[in-house]
Coordinates of C-alpha atoms (C1' of nucleotides) in Angstrom, one line a residue:
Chain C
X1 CA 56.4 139.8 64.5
X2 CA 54.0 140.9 66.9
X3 CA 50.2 139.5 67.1
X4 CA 48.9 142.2 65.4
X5 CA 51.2 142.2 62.5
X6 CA 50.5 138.5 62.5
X7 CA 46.8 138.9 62.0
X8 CA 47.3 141.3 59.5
X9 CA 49.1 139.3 57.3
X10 CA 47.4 136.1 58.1
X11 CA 44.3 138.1 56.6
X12 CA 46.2 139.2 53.5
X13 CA 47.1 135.5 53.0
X14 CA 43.8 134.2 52.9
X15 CA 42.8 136.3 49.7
X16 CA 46.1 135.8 48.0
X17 CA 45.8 132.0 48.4
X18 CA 42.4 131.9 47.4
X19 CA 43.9 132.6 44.1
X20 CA 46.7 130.6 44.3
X21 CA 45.4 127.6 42.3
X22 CA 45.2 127.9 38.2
X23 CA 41.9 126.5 38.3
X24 CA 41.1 129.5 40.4
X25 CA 43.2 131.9 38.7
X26 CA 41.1 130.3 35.9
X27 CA 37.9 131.2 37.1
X28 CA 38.5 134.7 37.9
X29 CA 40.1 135.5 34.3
X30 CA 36.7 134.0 32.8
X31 CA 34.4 136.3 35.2
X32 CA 36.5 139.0 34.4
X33 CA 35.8 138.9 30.8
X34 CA 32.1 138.0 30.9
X35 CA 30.6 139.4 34.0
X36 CA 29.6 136.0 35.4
X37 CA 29.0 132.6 34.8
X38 CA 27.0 129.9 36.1
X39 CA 28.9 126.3 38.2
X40 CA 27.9 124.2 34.7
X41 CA 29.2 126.7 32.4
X42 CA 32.4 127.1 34.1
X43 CA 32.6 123.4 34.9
X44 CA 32.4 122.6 31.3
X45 CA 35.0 125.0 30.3
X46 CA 37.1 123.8 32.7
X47 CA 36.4 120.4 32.1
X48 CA 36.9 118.5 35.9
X49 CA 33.9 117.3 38.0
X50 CA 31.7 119.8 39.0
X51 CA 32.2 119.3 42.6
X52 CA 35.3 120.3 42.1
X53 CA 34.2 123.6 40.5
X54 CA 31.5 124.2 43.2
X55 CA 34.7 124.1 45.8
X56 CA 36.9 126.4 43.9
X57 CA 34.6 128.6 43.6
X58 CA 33.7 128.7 47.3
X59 CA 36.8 129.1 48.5
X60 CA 36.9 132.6 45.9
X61 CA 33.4 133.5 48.0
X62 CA 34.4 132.6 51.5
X63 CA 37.6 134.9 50.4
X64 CA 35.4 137.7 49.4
X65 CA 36.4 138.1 45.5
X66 CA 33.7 136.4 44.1
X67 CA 29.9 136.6 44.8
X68 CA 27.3 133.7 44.0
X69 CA 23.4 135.0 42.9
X70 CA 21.0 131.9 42.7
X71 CA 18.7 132.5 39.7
X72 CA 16.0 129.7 39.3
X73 CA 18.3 126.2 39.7
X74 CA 21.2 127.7 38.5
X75 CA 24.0 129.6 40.7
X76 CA 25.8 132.6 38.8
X77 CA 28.9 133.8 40.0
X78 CA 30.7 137.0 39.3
X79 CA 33.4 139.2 40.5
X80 CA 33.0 141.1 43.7
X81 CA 36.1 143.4 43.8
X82 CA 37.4 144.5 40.0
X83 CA 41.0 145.3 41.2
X84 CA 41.9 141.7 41.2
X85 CA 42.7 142.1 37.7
X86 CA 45.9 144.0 38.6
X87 CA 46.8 140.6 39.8
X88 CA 47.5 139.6 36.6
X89 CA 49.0 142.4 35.2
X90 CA 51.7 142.4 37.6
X91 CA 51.9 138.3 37.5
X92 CA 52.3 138.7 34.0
X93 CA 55.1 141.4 34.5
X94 CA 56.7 139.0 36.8
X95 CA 56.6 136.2 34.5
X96 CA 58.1 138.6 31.2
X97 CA 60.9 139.5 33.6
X98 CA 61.6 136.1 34.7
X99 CA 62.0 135.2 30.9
X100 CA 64.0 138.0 30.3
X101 CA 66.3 137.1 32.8
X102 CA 66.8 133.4 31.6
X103 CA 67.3 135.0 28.5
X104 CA 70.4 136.5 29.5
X105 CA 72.2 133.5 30.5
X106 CA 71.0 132.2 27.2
X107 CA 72.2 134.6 25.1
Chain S
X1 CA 40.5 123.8 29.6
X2 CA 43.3 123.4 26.5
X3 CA 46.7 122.1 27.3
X4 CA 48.2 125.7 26.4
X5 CA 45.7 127.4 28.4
X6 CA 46.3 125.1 31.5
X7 CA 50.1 125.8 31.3
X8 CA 49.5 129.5 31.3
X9 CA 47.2 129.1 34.1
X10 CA 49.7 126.9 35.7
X11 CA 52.3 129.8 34.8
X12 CA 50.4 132.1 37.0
X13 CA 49.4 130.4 40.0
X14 CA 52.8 129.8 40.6
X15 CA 53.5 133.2 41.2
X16 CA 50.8 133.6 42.8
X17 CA 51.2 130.8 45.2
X18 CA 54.8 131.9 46.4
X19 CA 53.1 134.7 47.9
X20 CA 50.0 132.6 49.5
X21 CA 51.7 132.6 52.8
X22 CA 51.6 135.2 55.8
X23 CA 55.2 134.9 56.3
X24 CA 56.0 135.4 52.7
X25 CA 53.9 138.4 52.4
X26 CA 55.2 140.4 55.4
X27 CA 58.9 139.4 53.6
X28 CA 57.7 141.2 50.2
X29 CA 55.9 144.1 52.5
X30 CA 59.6 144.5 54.4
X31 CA 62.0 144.3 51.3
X32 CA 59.1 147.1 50.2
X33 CA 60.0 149.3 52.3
X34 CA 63.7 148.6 53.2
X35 CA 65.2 148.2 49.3
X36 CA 66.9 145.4 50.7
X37 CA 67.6 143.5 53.9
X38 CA 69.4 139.9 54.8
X39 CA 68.3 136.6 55.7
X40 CA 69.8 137.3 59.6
X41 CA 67.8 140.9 59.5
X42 CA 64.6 139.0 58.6
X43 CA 65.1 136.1 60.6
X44 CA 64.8 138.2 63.9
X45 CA 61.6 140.6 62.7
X46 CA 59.8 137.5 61.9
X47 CA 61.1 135.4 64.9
X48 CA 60.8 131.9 63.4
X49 CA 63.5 129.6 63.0
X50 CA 66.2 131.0 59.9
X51 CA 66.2 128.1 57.9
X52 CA 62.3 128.5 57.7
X53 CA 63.1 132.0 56.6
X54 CA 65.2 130.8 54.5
X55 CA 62.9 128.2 52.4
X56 CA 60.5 131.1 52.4
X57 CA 62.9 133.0 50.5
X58 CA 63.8 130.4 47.7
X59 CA 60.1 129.5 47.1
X60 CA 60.1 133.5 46.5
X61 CA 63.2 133.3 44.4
X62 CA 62.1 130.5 42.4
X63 CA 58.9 132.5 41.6
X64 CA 61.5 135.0 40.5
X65 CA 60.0 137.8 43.3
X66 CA 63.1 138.8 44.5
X67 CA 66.5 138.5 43.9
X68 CA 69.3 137.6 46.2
X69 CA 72.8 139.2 46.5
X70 CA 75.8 137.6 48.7
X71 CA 77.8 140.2 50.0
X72 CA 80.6 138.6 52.1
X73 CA 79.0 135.9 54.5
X74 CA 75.5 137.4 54.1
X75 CA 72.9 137.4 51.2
X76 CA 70.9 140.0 50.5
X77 CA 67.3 140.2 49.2
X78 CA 65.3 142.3 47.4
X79 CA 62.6 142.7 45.2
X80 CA 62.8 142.0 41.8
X81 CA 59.7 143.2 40.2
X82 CA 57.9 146.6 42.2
X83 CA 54.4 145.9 41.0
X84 CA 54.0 143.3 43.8
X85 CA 52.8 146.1 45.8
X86 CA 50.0 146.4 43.5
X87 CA 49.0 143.0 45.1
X88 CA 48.8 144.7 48.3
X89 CA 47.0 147.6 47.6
X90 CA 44.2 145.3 45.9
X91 CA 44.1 142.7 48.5
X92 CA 43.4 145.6 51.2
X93 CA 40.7 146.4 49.0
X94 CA 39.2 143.1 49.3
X95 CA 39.4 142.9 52.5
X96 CA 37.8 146.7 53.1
X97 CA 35.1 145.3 50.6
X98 CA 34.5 142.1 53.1
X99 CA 34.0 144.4 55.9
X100 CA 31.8 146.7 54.1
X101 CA 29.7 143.1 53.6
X102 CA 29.5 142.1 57.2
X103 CA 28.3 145.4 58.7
X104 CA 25.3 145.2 55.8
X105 CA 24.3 142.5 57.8
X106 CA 24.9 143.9 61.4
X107 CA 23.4 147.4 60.4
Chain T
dT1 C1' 93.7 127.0 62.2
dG2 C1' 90.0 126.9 65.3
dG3 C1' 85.7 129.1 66.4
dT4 C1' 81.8 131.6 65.3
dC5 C1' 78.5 133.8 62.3
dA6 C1' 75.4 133.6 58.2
dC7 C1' 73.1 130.8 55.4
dT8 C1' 71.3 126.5 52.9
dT9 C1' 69.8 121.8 52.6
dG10 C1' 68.0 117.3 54.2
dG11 C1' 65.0 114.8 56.9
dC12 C1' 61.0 114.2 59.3
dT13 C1' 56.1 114.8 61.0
dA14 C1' 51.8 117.2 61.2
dA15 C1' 48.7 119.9 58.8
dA16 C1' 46.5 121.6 54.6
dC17 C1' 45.0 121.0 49.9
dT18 C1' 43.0 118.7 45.8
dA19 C1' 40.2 115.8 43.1
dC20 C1' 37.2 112.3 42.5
dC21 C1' 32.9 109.7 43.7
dA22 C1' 28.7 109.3 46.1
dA23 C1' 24.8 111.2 48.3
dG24 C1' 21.6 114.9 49.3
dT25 C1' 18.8 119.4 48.2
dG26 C1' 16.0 122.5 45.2
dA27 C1' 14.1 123.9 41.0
dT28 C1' 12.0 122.6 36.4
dG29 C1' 9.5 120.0 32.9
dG30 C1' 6.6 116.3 31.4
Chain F
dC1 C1' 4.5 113.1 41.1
dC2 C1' 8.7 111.5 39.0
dA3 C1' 12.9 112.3 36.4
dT4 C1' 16.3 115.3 35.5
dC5 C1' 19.3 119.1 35.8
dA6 C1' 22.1 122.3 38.7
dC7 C1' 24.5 122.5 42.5
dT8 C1' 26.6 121.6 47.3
dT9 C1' 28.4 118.7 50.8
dG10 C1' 30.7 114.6 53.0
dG11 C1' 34.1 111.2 52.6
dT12 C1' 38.5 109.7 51.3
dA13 C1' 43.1 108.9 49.2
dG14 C1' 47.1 111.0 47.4
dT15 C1' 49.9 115.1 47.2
dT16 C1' 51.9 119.3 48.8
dT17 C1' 53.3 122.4 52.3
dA18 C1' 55.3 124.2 56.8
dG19 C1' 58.1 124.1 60.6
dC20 C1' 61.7 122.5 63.4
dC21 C1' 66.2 120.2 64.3
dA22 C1' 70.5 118.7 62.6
dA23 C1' 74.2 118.8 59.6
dG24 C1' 77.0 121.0 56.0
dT25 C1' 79.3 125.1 53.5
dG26 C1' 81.6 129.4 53.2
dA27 C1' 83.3 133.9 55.1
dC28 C1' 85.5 136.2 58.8
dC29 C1' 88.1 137.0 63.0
dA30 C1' 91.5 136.1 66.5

DNA sequence: TGGTCACTTGGCTAAACTACCAAGTGATGG
DNA sequence: CCATCACTTGGTAGTTTAGCCAAGTGACCA
């Protein structure tokens, strides 16, 4: 794999890991559905520290998915790219096909 | 975050993370392409060790990405589930989106 | 049956990740 | 102003991950 390639996929692999946490994965269904959400909204749905929240959520910004708007003292986040939905679809599709396949030595 | 939601969370992200990786991606990008190709024909276009290639390609597996196929001393891989690509197509889209961003600021 | 190829697994170390607490910054309300 | 809320950042300990080498298995060929 030559240099180039390399860089390509290295930049491919930081988006795709930016989502690679359920707390993440989390996030980004919840903007998804509701435009966007401020830190203490989503950190009380989620339910760990905030600080915690505050890092997820800036590893989705430094990635480029999400996008952070500071309205008085609170910071609302929401998605930047809508496609990232498709994630799920096809994550979803992986996961029914996985069952479906342990089905078979089931049945 | 419920128990039931945090397993489905869970659920996802581990999809998600067996493709968090540059390696990984340019395996799923290959077998994209190529239907199928073994662990020996992989090895050499990514040039790393084979028995790196070849945890790259269980943590795949177990994800249930692809699928692997021994056909006399070699085993075959391929994908399992096409939609994958979907990932790539939105991930480029990202990135475009990020570049788009930057030259706001340089312009 | 001995040697080689294709592949997987175990072991190990270095690096990356995660979550909490604690501390610091800004905005808001009394 | 002072307290509080909303949030980010630094520090740190525990866990996970990645890569290589070494060793083991199974297929194939001479």
């Amino acid at each position: 794999m030559d240099a180039k390639t390399q860089a390509l996929f290295e930049a491919r692999a930081k988006i795709v890991k930016a989502m690679a946490h359920p707390t993440r994965l989390f996030i980004v269904d919840q903007l998804a559905g509701e435009q966007e959400k401020c830190v203490r909204e989503l950190t009380e749905l989620i339910g760990s520290d905030m600080s915690t929240v505050s890092k997820h959520l800036a590893t989705l910004r430094s990635a480029g998915i999400v996008q952070d708007e500071k309205r008085g003292s609170q910071v609302y986040y929401r998605l930047r790219v809508p496609c990232v939905l498709n994630f799920f679809q096809c994550v979803e599709s992986v996961i029914r096909s996985n069952i479906e396949l342990q089905q078979q030595f089931v049945g």
